[in-house]
Structure formats: structure tokens, C-alpha cells
Short mmCIF file of C-alpha atoms in Angstrom, two decimals:
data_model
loop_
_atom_site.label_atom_id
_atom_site.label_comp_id
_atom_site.label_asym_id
_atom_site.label_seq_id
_atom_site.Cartn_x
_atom_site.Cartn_y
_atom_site.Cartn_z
CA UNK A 1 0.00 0.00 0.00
CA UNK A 2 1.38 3.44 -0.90
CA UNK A 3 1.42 6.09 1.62
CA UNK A 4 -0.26 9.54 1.44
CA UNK A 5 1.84 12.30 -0.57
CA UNK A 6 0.96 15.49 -0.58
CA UNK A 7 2.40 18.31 -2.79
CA UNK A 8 1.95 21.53 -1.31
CA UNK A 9 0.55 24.56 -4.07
CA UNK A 10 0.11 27.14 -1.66
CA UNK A 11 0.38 28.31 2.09
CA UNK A 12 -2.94 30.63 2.98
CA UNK A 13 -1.72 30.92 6.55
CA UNK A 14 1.33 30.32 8.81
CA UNK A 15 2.20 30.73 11.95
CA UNK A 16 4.26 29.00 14.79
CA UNK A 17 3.51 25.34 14.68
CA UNK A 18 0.23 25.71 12.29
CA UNK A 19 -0.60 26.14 8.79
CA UNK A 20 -3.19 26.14 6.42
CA UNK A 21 -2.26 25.40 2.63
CA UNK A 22 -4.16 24.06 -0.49
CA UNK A 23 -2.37 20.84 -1.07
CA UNK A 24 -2.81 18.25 -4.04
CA UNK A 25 -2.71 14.23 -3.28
CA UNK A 26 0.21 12.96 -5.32
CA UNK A 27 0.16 9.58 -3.95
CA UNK A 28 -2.16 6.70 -1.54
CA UNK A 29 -4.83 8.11 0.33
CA UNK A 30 -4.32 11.17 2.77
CA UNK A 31 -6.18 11.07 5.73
CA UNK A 32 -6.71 13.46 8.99
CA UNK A 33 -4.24 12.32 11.60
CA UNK A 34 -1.62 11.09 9.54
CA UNK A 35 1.92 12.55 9.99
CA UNK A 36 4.13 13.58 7.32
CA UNK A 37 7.73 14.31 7.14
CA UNK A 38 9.46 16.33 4.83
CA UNK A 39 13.12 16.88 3.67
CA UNK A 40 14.37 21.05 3.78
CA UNK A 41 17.72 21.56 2.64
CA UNK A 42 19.84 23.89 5.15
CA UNK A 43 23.38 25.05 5.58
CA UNK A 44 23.85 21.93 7.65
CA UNK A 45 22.53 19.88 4.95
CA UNK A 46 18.61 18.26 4.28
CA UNK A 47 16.72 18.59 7.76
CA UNK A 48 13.46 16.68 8.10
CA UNK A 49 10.78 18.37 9.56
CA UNK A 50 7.38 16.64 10.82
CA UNK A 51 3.49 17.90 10.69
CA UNK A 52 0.34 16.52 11.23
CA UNK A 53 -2.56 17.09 8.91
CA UNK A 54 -5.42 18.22 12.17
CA UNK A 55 -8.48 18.52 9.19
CA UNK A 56 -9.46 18.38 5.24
CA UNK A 57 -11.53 21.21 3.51
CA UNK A 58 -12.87 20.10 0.45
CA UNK A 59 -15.33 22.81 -1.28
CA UNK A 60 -16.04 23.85 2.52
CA UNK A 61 -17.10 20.50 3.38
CA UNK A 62 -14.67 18.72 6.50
CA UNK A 63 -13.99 15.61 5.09
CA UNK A 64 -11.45 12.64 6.90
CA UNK A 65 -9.62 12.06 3.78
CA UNK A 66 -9.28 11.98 0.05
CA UNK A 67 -7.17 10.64 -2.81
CA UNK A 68 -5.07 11.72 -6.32
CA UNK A 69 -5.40 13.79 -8.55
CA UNK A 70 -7.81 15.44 -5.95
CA UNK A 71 -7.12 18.90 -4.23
CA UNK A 72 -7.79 20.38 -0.76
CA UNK A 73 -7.54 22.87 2.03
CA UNK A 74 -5.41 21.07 5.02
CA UNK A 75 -4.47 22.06 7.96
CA UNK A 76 -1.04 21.02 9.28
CA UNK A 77 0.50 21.44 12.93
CA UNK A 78 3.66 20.65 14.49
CA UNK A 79 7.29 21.89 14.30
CA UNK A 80 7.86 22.04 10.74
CA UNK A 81 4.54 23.96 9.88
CA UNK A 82 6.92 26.89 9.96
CA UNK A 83 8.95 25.95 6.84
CA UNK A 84 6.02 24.53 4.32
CA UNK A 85 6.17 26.55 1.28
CA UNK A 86 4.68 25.89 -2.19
CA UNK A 87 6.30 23.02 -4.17
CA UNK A 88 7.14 21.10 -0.98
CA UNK A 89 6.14 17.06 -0.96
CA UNK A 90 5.05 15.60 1.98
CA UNK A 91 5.64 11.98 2.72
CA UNK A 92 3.14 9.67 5.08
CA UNK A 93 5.39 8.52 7.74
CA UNK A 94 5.23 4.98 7.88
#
């Protein structure tokens, strides 16, 4: 089974450890709950950073999850909501 991906297009707020960004499913099935990792380079080379997605907006309906080629509003805490930025991909840690 392939874990949820998510490819981040934009980040509509940030602040701290939360963020809210309209993210495309690029892989599996994304789900509320599920934490994600992802690799930001730095000057003391790639740093992973960890979120977890709190809640799904799709066409302002909550929803618990949802699946490629789909879009969504998510909401993301935890210490590396302060980095996302559009283009990022989020891996489903496993």
C-alpha cells in the first residue's frame, strides 16, 4: 500500500507550529491524523521536519480524507509547519 503524498501549491496561513495550505494528493490516500515528514535543505545539509494534517476542507465540506489527482484545504501542525512553502512534498510517515 502506498502512503499519502501530498504536494503543497500554496500556504494561505502560517504561523508558529500551524498552517493552512491548499495541497494536491500525489500519492495513496491522505487522511486526517496522519503525519508527514518532509526533507528542507539547510546550511547543515537536508533537515526533516514533521506535521500533522489536524483537518481536510474540500469545497467547505470537513472531510477525513481523500485521494489523487484530488485537491484540498489542510491544515497542518507541528514543528515544521513553519517551513512549508509551495512546491514542498510531503511523505506519510510509515
Amino acid at each position: 500500500m502506498v502512503e499519502g503524498k501530498l504536494h503543497i501549491y500554496s500556504v494561505e496561513q502560517a504561523g508558529g507550529r500551524s498552517a493552512v495550505c491548499i495541497a494536491r494528493c500525489v500519492g495513496g490516500v491522505v487522511r486526517t491524523g496522519q503525519n508527514f515528514v518532509m526533507e528542507v535543505a539547510s546550511e547543515h545539509g537536508d533537515v526533516e521536519h514533521g506535521v500533522t494534517l489536524t483537518a481536510i476542507d474540500r469545497y467547505g465540506r470537513s472531510v477525513d480524507f481523500f485521494d489523487p489527482p484530488h485537491a484540498a484545504k489542510v491544515h497542518l501542525s507541528g514543528p515544521g509547519a513553519s517551513v512549508l512553502e509551495p512546491g514542498l512534498i510531503l511523505a506519510a510517515r510509515g
